[in-house]
Short mmCIF file of C-alpha atoms and ligand atoms in Angstrom, two decimals:
data_model
loop_
_atom_site.label_atom_id
_atom_site.label_comp_id
_atom_site.label_asym_id
_atom_site.label_seq_id
_atom_site.Cartn_x
_atom_site.Cartn_y
_atom_site.Cartn_z
CA MET A 60 9.21 93.79 185.54
CA ASN A 61 6.97 93.05 182.00
CA HIS A 62 6.72 89.87 179.96
CA HIS A 63 6.21 90.59 176.80
CA PRO A 64 4.90 87.53 173.84
CA ILE A 65 7.79 87.60 171.05
CA ARG A 66 7.98 86.05 167.86
CA PHE A 67 10.55 84.83 166.56
CA ASP A 68 11.12 82.72 163.21
CA LEU A 69 13.75 82.29 160.76
CA ASP A 70 12.88 80.66 157.80
CA TYR A 71 16.17 78.88 156.02
CA SER A 72 13.70 76.93 154.11
CA LEU A 73 14.51 78.78 151.04
CA ALA A 74 18.62 78.41 151.58
CA MET A 75 18.82 74.48 151.27
CA SER A 76 19.25 72.38 148.29
CA GLU A 77 15.47 70.80 148.55
CA THR A 78 13.45 73.49 148.19
CA ILE A 79 15.84 76.05 145.85
CA GLY A 80 17.92 73.27 144.08
CA ALA A 81 21.11 71.93 144.52
CA ARG A 82 23.17 74.64 141.82
CA GLY A 83 21.90 77.16 144.86
CA GLY A 84 21.17 74.97 148.54
CA LEU A 85 22.55 73.71 151.29
CA SER A 86 21.54 70.55 151.95
CA GLN A 87 20.85 68.73 154.97
CA ARG A 88 23.74 66.57 155.51
CA GLU A 89 25.76 69.16 155.34
CA LEU A 90 23.82 71.88 158.22
CA GLU A 91 23.95 67.78 159.75
CA ALA A 92 27.19 67.11 159.02
CA GLU A 93 28.44 70.66 160.17
CA ALA A 94 26.09 70.71 164.31
CA GLU A 95 29.23 69.59 165.30
CA ARG A 96 31.27 71.88 165.27
CA VAL A 97 28.60 74.91 164.98
CA SER A 98 27.66 72.97 168.95
CA ASP A 99 31.46 73.45 170.33
CA ALA A 100 31.49 76.70 168.46
CA VAL A 101 28.69 78.14 171.01
CA SER A 102 30.85 76.18 173.67
CA ALA A 103 33.88 78.44 173.13
CA THR A 104 32.04 81.59 172.99
CA ILE A 105 30.28 80.51 176.14
CA THR A 106 34.07 79.09 177.81
CA ARG A 107 34.76 82.64 177.09
CA ALA A 108 32.34 84.61 178.29
CA ASP A 109 33.19 82.98 181.24
CA GLY A 110 35.91 83.59 181.34
CA GLY A 111 35.33 87.04 181.26
CA GLU A 112 36.29 88.03 178.12
CA LEU A 113 32.70 88.45 175.79
CA GLY A 114 31.14 90.63 178.31
CA PHE A 115 28.96 92.08 175.27
CA PHE A 116 27.19 87.60 176.10
CA ARG A 117 25.16 88.33 179.54
CA SER A 118 25.88 91.21 179.85
CA ALA A 119 21.80 92.16 179.26
CA SER A 120 21.29 89.91 182.59
CA ASP A 121 22.60 93.46 184.48
CA ARG A 122 20.34 95.52 185.69
CA ARG A 123 22.38 97.21 186.96
CA ILE A 124 23.31 100.25 184.19
CA VAL A 125 19.25 100.91 183.30
CA ARG A 126 18.70 101.53 187.36
CA GLU A 127 21.54 104.34 187.53
CA ILE A 128 20.81 105.72 183.86
CA GLU A 129 17.21 106.33 185.43
CA ALA A 130 18.53 107.99 188.07
CA LEU A 131 20.35 110.65 185.96
CA LEU A 132 17.62 111.32 183.99
CA PRO A 133 15.76 113.26 186.58
CA SER A 134 19.10 115.65 187.49
CA LEU A 135 19.62 116.40 183.31
CA PRO A 136 18.77 119.86 182.55
CA PRO A 137 15.62 120.37 179.68
CA HIS A 138 16.33 119.80 177.09
CA ARG A 139 14.58 119.44 173.57
CA GLU A 140 17.41 118.27 171.12
CA VAL A 141 20.06 115.12 172.15
CA ILE A 142 23.53 115.54 169.52
CA VAL A 143 25.70 112.11 170.29
CA LEU A 144 29.79 111.67 169.16
CA GLY A 145 31.04 108.67 168.49
CA ILE A 146 31.97 106.76 165.47
CA GLY A 147 31.65 103.12 164.94
CA GLY A 148 30.02 100.88 167.20
CA SER A 149 29.32 103.89 168.86
CA SER A 150 26.58 105.92 166.64
CA LEU A 151 25.52 103.11 165.55
CA GLY A 152 24.24 100.87 167.85
CA ALA A 153 22.12 103.06 169.55
CA ARG A 154 21.57 105.01 165.88
CA ALA A 155 19.87 101.55 165.24
CA LEU A 156 17.67 101.24 167.71
CA ILE A 157 16.25 105.23 168.55
CA GLU A 158 15.19 104.90 164.61
CA ALA A 159 14.18 101.17 164.82
CA LEU A 160 10.82 102.40 167.85
CA ARG A 161 10.38 106.20 166.84
CA GLY A 162 11.48 105.93 162.96
CA PRO A 163 13.90 107.94 161.24
CA HIS A 164 15.30 110.10 162.18
CA ALA A 165 14.35 112.86 159.84
CA LEU A 166 10.50 112.44 161.33
CA HIS A 167 11.43 113.05 165.31
CA GLU A 168 9.26 115.46 166.59
CA PRO A 169 10.62 116.97 169.35
CA LYS A 170 7.45 116.61 171.51
CA GLU A 171 7.11 117.47 175.69
CA GLY A 172 9.89 114.82 177.35
CA SER A 173 10.58 113.48 174.26
CA PRO A 174 13.51 115.08 172.99
CA ARG A 175 14.69 114.76 168.75
CA ILE A 176 18.47 112.90 167.93
CA HIS A 177 20.80 113.03 166.28
CA PHE A 178 24.09 111.09 165.25
CA PRO A 179 26.66 113.89 163.95
CA ASP A 180 29.49 110.46 163.16
CA ASN A 181 32.14 111.74 160.75
CA SER A 182 34.66 114.06 160.95
CA ASP A 183 33.24 115.81 157.65
CA PRO A 184 32.02 119.05 159.17
CA PHE A 185 29.07 119.39 156.94
CA VAL A 186 26.45 118.33 159.39
CA LEU A 187 27.96 118.84 162.61
CA SER A 188 27.80 122.55 160.87
CA ALA A 189 24.50 122.41 160.56
CA LEU A 190 23.39 122.00 163.77
CA LEU A 191 25.95 123.12 165.35
CA HIS A 192 24.87 126.45 164.05
CA ARG A 193 20.81 125.65 163.77
CA LEU A 194 20.39 124.14 167.43
CA ASP A 195 20.34 126.83 170.81
CA PRO A 196 22.59 124.85 173.87
CA ARG A 197 20.38 125.90 175.72
CA GLU A 198 18.09 122.96 174.78
CA THR A 199 20.43 120.99 173.76
CA LEU A 200 22.28 117.42 175.81
CA LEU A 201 26.29 116.65 174.43
CA ILE A 202 26.65 113.00 174.95
CA ALA A 203 30.40 111.83 173.89
CA ALA A 204 30.39 108.82 173.02
CA SER A 205 33.29 106.12 172.40
CA LYS A 206 35.00 103.25 174.14
CA SER A 207 38.99 104.18 173.96
CA GLY A 208 37.87 107.37 174.79
CA GLY A 209 40.63 108.99 172.73
CA THR A 210 39.21 108.21 168.98
CA ILE A 211 40.88 111.25 166.89
CA GLU A 212 37.13 111.91 164.67
CA THR A 213 35.03 111.80 168.17
CA ALA A 214 37.43 114.32 169.77
CA ALA A 215 37.44 116.22 167.11
CA SER A 216 34.09 116.94 167.62
CA PHE A 217 33.81 116.74 170.97
CA LEU A 218 36.82 119.43 171.10
CA VAL A 219 34.80 121.55 168.46
CA ALA A 220 31.25 121.38 170.33
CA ARG A 221 33.03 122.29 173.58
CA ASP A 222 33.80 125.73 172.42
CA VAL A 223 30.31 126.66 170.31
CA PHE A 224 28.50 125.45 174.32
CA ARG A 225 30.82 127.44 175.87
CA ARG A 226 30.30 130.27 174.12
CA ALA A 227 26.65 130.16 174.59
CA ILE A 228 26.07 129.43 177.51
CA GLY A 229 29.16 129.64 179.69
CA GLU A 230 31.67 126.65 181.82
CA LYS A 231 28.46 125.70 183.75
CA GLY A 232 26.74 125.46 181.65
CA LEU A 233 29.04 123.20 178.97
CA ARG A 234 29.43 121.33 182.04
CA GLU A 235 25.74 120.44 182.95
CA ARG A 236 24.11 119.61 179.39
CA THR A 237 27.74 117.29 179.09
CA LEU A 238 27.20 113.24 179.88
CA ILE A 239 30.06 110.72 178.77
CA VAL A 240 30.25 107.63 177.20
CA THR A 241 33.17 105.55 178.21
CA ASP A 242 35.53 102.94 179.41
CA PRO A 243 35.00 103.02 183.02
CA GLN A 244 38.73 103.46 183.68
CA GLU A 245 40.32 104.14 181.15
CA GLY A 246 41.12 106.71 177.80
CA ALA A 247 41.21 110.41 177.30
CA LEU A 248 37.63 111.21 177.74
CA ARG A 249 37.46 109.19 181.43
CA ALA A 250 40.27 110.73 182.45
CA LEU A 251 38.98 115.16 181.33
CA ALA A 252 35.78 113.85 182.69
CA GLN A 253 37.42 113.03 186.01
CA LYS A 254 39.01 116.33 185.57
CA GLU A 255 35.93 118.23 185.32
CA GLY A 256 33.53 116.08 186.34
CA LEU A 257 31.32 115.64 183.97
CA ARG A 258 28.59 112.92 184.25
CA ALA A 259 29.60 109.52 183.05
CA LEU A 260 27.70 106.30 182.54
CA PRO A 261 31.00 103.56 181.73
CA ILE A 262 31.00 101.01 179.06
CA PRO A 263 32.38 97.30 180.61
CA SER A 264 36.29 97.18 179.95
CA ASN A 265 34.90 93.58 177.96
CA ILE A 266 32.98 94.99 175.93
CA GLY A 267 34.04 96.68 172.60
CA GLY A 268 32.35 98.81 169.99
CA ARG A 269 30.57 96.88 167.81
CA PHE A 270 28.87 94.77 170.06
CA SER A 271 27.95 97.61 172.83
CA VAL A 272 24.35 98.71 171.69
CA LEU A 273 23.34 96.95 175.12
CA THR A 274 24.90 98.97 177.47
CA ALA A 275 25.05 102.89 177.98
CA MET A 276 25.68 103.03 174.56
CA GLY A 277 23.06 103.19 172.83
CA LEU A 278 20.91 103.12 176.16
CA LEU A 279 21.37 105.96 177.33
CA PRO A 280 20.46 107.56 174.08
CA GLY A 281 17.49 104.96 174.20
CA ALA A 282 16.20 106.59 177.81
CA LEU A 283 16.03 110.03 176.12
CA LEU A 284 13.63 109.27 173.65
CA GLY A 285 11.16 107.86 176.25
CA LEU A 286 12.41 103.77 175.99
CA ASP A 287 11.10 101.48 177.54
CA LEU A 288 14.53 99.65 178.03
CA ASP A 289 13.97 96.53 180.65
CA SER A 290 11.78 95.37 178.16
CA LEU A 291 14.99 96.27 175.07
CA LEU A 292 17.14 93.78 177.97
CA ASP A 293 14.84 91.36 178.27
CA GLY A 294 14.07 90.25 174.26
CA ALA A 295 18.05 90.18 174.79
CA ASP A 296 18.55 87.70 177.91
CA TRP A 297 15.17 86.00 175.35
CA MET A 298 18.21 85.67 172.15
CA ARG A 299 20.98 85.36 174.82
CA LYS A 300 19.42 81.54 176.25
CA LEU A 301 18.26 80.32 173.26
CA SER A 302 22.34 80.65 172.11
CA GLU A 303 23.66 78.73 175.05
CA THR A 304 21.70 76.56 173.07
CA ARG A 305 24.57 73.43 171.13
CA ASP A 306 21.52 71.52 169.12
CA ILE A 307 21.91 74.09 165.61
CA ARG A 308 18.19 73.85 165.28
CA GLN A 309 17.49 75.19 168.80
CA ASN A 310 19.83 78.15 168.37
CA PRO A 311 18.80 80.65 165.90
CA ALA A 312 21.89 82.69 165.74
CA ALA A 313 24.29 79.47 165.53
CA LEU A 314 21.81 78.57 162.53
CA PHE A 315 22.45 81.94 160.70
CA ALA A 316 26.15 81.70 161.38
CA ALA A 317 26.62 78.07 159.92
CA LEU A 318 24.57 79.20 156.95
CA HIS A 319 26.55 82.14 155.85
CA HIS A 320 29.34 80.07 157.09
CA LEU A 321 28.47 77.35 154.22
CA HIS A 322 27.45 79.19 151.86
CA HIS A 323 30.74 81.45 151.77
CA THR A 324 33.36 78.74 152.15
CA ARG A 325 32.09 75.64 150.53
CA HIS A 326 29.64 77.52 148.00
CA GLY A 327 31.71 80.89 147.39
CA ARG A 328 28.85 82.98 148.58
CA PRO A 329 30.83 85.29 150.58
CA ILE A 330 28.49 88.83 149.97
CA HIS A 331 25.98 88.32 152.88
CA VAL A 332 23.42 90.91 151.87
CA LEU A 333 20.79 91.99 154.75
CA MET A 334 17.79 93.11 153.70
CA PRO A 335 14.78 94.52 155.87
CA TYR A 336 11.17 95.07 154.16
CA ALA A 337 10.52 98.38 156.73
CA ASP A 338 12.67 101.70 156.93
CA ALA A 339 12.56 101.93 161.07
CA LEU A 340 15.10 98.63 159.56
CA ARG A 341 17.85 100.98 157.77
CA PRO A 342 19.70 101.71 160.68
CA PHE A 343 19.73 98.49 161.41
CA ALA A 344 21.41 96.39 158.49
CA ALA A 345 24.10 99.21 158.49
CA TRP A 346 25.00 98.57 161.88
CA PHE A 347 24.59 94.58 161.13
CA VAL A 348 26.97 95.50 157.97
CA GLN A 349 29.59 97.24 160.35
CA LEU A 350 29.34 94.26 162.97
CA TRP A 351 29.04 91.11 160.20
CA ALA A 352 32.52 93.36 158.53
CA GLU A 353 35.06 94.64 161.47
CA SER A 354 34.47 91.33 163.28
CA LEU A 355 34.85 88.83 160.54
CA GLY A 356 36.95 90.61 158.60
CA LYS A 357 40.98 89.67 159.53
CA ARG A 358 44.19 88.63 158.05
CA ARG A 359 45.22 86.35 160.46
CA GLY A 360 43.75 82.80 162.34
CA ARG A 361 44.03 82.47 166.02
CA GLY A 362 46.53 80.56 166.56
CA GLY A 363 48.13 83.50 163.69
CA GLU A 364 47.88 81.38 160.40
CA ALA A 365 48.06 83.46 157.60
CA LEU A 366 44.14 83.22 156.52
CA GLU A 367 43.14 86.42 155.47
CA ILE A 368 40.10 85.58 154.68
CA GLY A 369 35.90 87.45 155.43
CA PRO A 370 32.56 87.88 154.44
CA THR A 371 31.41 91.32 152.64
CA PRO A 372 27.75 91.83 153.87
CA LEU A 373 25.89 94.44 152.13
CA PRO A 374 23.00 96.58 153.05
CA ALA A 375 19.07 96.46 151.15
CA VAL A 376 16.42 97.45 151.69
CA GLY A 377 12.69 96.77 150.71
CA ALA A 378 11.44 97.49 148.30
CA THR A 379 13.84 100.61 147.53
CA ASP A 380 16.26 98.13 146.26
CA GLN A 381 13.86 96.55 144.49
CA HIS A 382 14.73 99.41 141.75
CA ALA A 383 18.37 99.31 142.47
CA GLN A 384 20.28 96.47 143.30
CA VAL A 385 18.39 93.07 143.34
CA GLN A 386 19.01 93.20 139.21
CA LEU A 387 21.86 91.91 140.47
CA PHE A 388 21.24 89.53 142.91
CA MET A 389 18.34 87.83 140.84
CA GLU A 390 21.10 87.77 137.93
CA GLY A 391 24.58 88.85 138.69
CA PRO A 392 26.59 85.98 140.00
CA ARG A 393 26.20 83.68 142.39
CA ASP A 394 27.91 84.80 145.36
CA LYS A 395 25.25 86.40 147.96
CA LEU A 396 23.64 84.87 150.27
CA ILE A 397 20.26 86.61 151.13
CA THR A 398 18.51 87.58 154.57
CA PHE A 399 15.75 89.47 154.94
CA VAL A 400 14.15 90.55 157.28
CA GLU A 401 9.98 90.35 157.52
CA VAL A 402 8.22 92.51 160.64
CA GLU A 403 4.39 91.70 160.91
CA ALA A 404 2.69 93.69 162.31
CA PRO A 405 2.76 97.56 160.95
CA SER A 406 3.11 100.39 162.86
CA GLN A 407 0.63 101.99 160.56
CA ASP A 408 -0.87 101.88 157.43
CA LEU A 409 -2.07 103.41 154.76
CA VAL A 410 -4.96 101.80 152.98
CA VAL A 411 -4.92 102.72 149.07
CA PRO A 412 -8.38 104.48 147.50
CA ARG A 413 -9.60 103.44 144.37
CA GLU A 414 -9.91 105.48 141.62
CA GLU A 415 -11.73 105.43 139.02
CA GLY A 416 -10.07 104.38 135.71
CA ALA A 417 -6.67 103.98 137.43
CA PHE A 418 -4.40 101.43 138.96
CA GLU A 419 -7.93 99.67 140.23
CA TYR A 420 -6.29 96.18 141.45
CA LEU A 421 -4.88 98.47 144.37
CA ALA A 422 -7.71 99.35 144.80
CA GLY A 423 -8.40 98.58 148.81
CA LEU A 424 -5.57 96.44 149.79
CA GLY A 425 -2.90 97.75 152.21
CA MET A 426 1.35 98.89 151.68
CA LYS A 427 1.85 96.88 154.02
CA GLU A 428 -0.82 94.08 152.28
CA ILE A 429 1.74 95.33 148.97
CA LEU A 430 5.46 95.72 151.01
CA ASP A 431 4.45 91.76 151.75
CA ALA A 432 3.66 90.40 148.86
CA GLU A 433 7.59 92.66 147.46
CA ARG A 434 8.96 90.79 149.76
CA LYS A 435 7.75 87.68 149.28
CA GLY A 436 7.75 87.76 145.84
CA THR A 437 11.16 89.05 145.59
CA SER A 438 12.48 85.88 148.00
CA LEU A 439 11.01 83.22 145.70
CA ALA A 440 12.05 85.29 142.18
CA LEU A 441 15.87 84.52 143.65
CA ALA A 442 14.82 81.21 144.72
CA SER A 443 12.52 79.59 141.46
CA ASP A 444 16.21 80.92 139.89
CA GLY A 445 18.35 78.76 142.86
CA ARG A 446 19.87 81.91 144.70
CA PRO A 447 19.49 81.01 148.34
CA ASN A 448 17.46 83.57 150.47
CA LEU A 449 16.56 82.70 154.29
CA THR A 450 13.85 85.23 156.39
CA VAL A 451 13.92 86.38 159.33
CA ARG A 452 10.68 87.66 160.90
CA VAL A 453 8.82 89.11 164.09
CA SER A 454 6.02 89.50 165.67
CA ARG A 455 6.31 93.09 165.34
CA LEU A 456 9.35 96.26 165.87
CA ASP A 457 9.25 97.60 169.35
CA GLU A 458 11.54 97.13 172.30
CA VAL A 459 12.02 93.28 172.87
CA HIS A 460 12.33 92.21 169.95
CA LEU A 461 14.48 94.55 169.51
CA GLY A 462 16.60 93.50 172.14
CA ALA A 463 16.27 89.92 170.82
CA LEU A 464 17.64 91.39 167.09
CA PHE A 465 20.80 93.02 167.86
CA PHE A 466 21.86 89.56 170.40
CA PHE A 467 20.84 87.34 167.53
CA PHE A 468 22.89 89.02 165.78
CA GLU A 469 25.38 90.00 168.19
CA ALA A 470 25.92 86.21 169.03
CA ALA A 471 26.07 84.57 165.13
CA THR A 472 28.61 86.47 164.52
CA ALA A 473 31.26 84.90 167.51
CA PHE A 474 29.63 81.87 165.72
CA ALA A 475 30.67 82.86 162.40
CA GLY A 476 34.20 83.72 164.32
CA GLU A 477 34.42 80.80 165.20
CA LEU A 478 33.84 78.82 162.75
CA TYR A 479 36.41 81.20 161.13
CA GLY A 480 38.62 80.67 162.79
CA ILE A 481 39.11 84.08 163.37
CA ASP A 482 39.43 87.20 166.69
CA ALA A 483 36.04 88.68 166.21
CA PHE A 484 36.09 91.48 168.72
CA ASP A 485 39.75 92.91 167.17
CA GLN A 486 40.00 94.95 164.26
CA PRO A 487 44.04 94.91 164.16
CA GLY A 488 43.02 95.94 160.72
CA VAL A 489 41.69 99.09 161.83
CA GLU A 490 44.31 100.44 163.76
CA LYS A 491 46.63 100.54 161.14
CA GLY A 492 45.46 103.13 159.82
CA LYS A 493 44.33 104.71 162.94
CA ARG A 494 47.74 106.13 163.15
CA LEU A 495 48.88 106.22 160.34
CA ALA A 496 46.32 109.33 160.31
CA SER A 497 47.80 110.56 163.59
CA ALA A 498 50.63 110.96 162.00
CA ILE A 499 49.74 112.77 159.48
CA LEU A 500 48.25 115.04 161.76
CA GLY A 501 51.68 115.13 164.04
CA ARG A 502 50.57 113.30 166.75
CA PRO A 503 53.51 113.10 169.40
CA GLY A 504 54.66 109.44 168.73
CA PHE A 505 54.05 108.45 166.06
CA ASP A 506 57.10 109.19 164.52
CA GLU A 507 58.51 105.54 162.40
CA GLU A 508 55.05 105.91 160.41
CA ARG A 509 55.87 108.84 159.63
CA GLY A 510 58.67 107.98 157.53
CA GLU A 511 56.81 104.69 156.54
CA ILE A 512 54.05 107.41 155.37
CA GLN A 513 56.88 109.28 153.55
CA ALA A 514 58.32 106.34 151.77
CA MET A 515 55.01 105.30 151.27
CA GLU A 516 55.15 108.90 148.96
CA GLY A 517 58.69 108.46 147.57
CA ARG A 518 57.87 105.90 146.03
CA SER A 519 54.36 106.49 144.82
CA ASN A 520 55.02 110.60 143.78
CA GLN A 521 51.58 110.55 141.77
CA THR A 522 53.09 108.35 138.74
CA HIS A 523 49.55 107.34 138.16
CA ALA A 524 47.84 110.60 139.56
CA LEU A 525 45.43 112.43 136.62
CA ARG A 526 44.80 115.72 137.12
CA PHE A 527 42.30 118.34 134.70
CA ILE A 528 41.46 121.55 134.89
CA ARG A 529 39.61 124.33 133.36
CA ALA A 530 41.03 127.73 134.37
O1 LIG B 189 33.49 98.55 167.06
C1 LIG B 189 34.56 98.68 167.24
O2 LIG B 189 35.65 98.70 168.31
C2 LIG B 189 34.82 100.30 166.14
O3 LIG B 189 33.83 100.31 165.16
C3 LIG B 189 33.89 101.18 167.88
O4 LIG B 189 33.24 101.47 167.65
C4 LIG B 189 35.38 102.41 166.30
O5 LIG B 189 36.30 102.77 165.82
C5 LIG B 189 34.53 104.02 167.69
O6 LIG B 189 35.54 103.68 169.15
P1 LIG B 189 35.78 104.22 170.28
O7 LIG B 189 34.27 103.79 170.88
O8 LIG B 189 36.84 104.05 171.00
O9 LIG B 189 35.27 105.20 169.61
#
């Protein structure tokens, strides 16, 4: 196994009152007073992991899935395109992983041995129909990714795509070009895979969708794009070791959780912005938003008590959002804690050429240098007005650092769940909408929900709706 150096900083000075003043900062004393609770949050998470409840916590040290994927690759038919059908945690993580390391989707060039990958994650037929129209099934792989194996959106897209493939390349071709990623035993996708003899990779049953990026959910697409899976998991495992430390000063994920929890619950800052200064990390910010929101927004506490609590995560990207959201961050309500993500080494750079009489102060500067100045300027401007922010800094964007970043935010979410007193690993609020949608679609077994819908519609009956028509 190769040993790649890692550097990861969590710079939180501009979130502390000693630096930015008491109006926006947290005092060192306040943070220290929290140390024991944070340590308990780490212990509680580890106890749940040891009890087999939180599979994500130790999964990076188990490499059997990597070997399984490596063994699978040579048996796949030739392919220049890959379609991943999944939604939520079954799409966002893989996309964040691929785009961070292979660049934004639009730039992917299919070349020998490296296909182009697509994540049509919505039931809006716009993207999927364009893809199915454009791609040739004879050179495409179809991945159906769903932990539960029963998600309506994924099931519908999969059935549509299967039909198109079947017509183009027949039942045998479809079977050869289909891969399933799902629960090892449960669910309709697993049953279909067994019935039809489809190739299927497991997601451990104790790992939920939004914590699954480092399972086959992210690893299979990653392997197809030629990523170094062992390095990715090494980075995660390195961060896992740090995350087991009870001392808040040695455990960056616990510190991140504590800072956010305190800024929210004691200082009225429920809006948590993640703002990488890197286009390649745009989907990473979207992945974080799902992780933080779906894990921490809960009606009830662990003991069933009414809470209705949770931070609101917000994605942004620098420098683009300096021209969109930063005005609000600088002068709007003081309800935000902003995390910048800095990647030190640029994957590539462009030098601004000298042009007589035009922007001469920029001549000879690298565009990355300009981006860094924008980030630093924004961070300091916020701090100068007592608006707290922190910076997560990695030396480069490669597999090992990305693995560390994924695990850092996953562990921070687990610890934050403990601090908020909620269960970060369920999503009862999503279930209700899914049940009502099933009822609307006429799925058998949802009569009670159908009754509920009728009662609600009877009450509303469009009494407060406006309609405008021009014939
Ligand atoms: O994190 C979660 O549990 C959800 O966001 C799921 O990932 C999402 O609902 C998709 O579910 P599934 O993977 O079961 O299709």
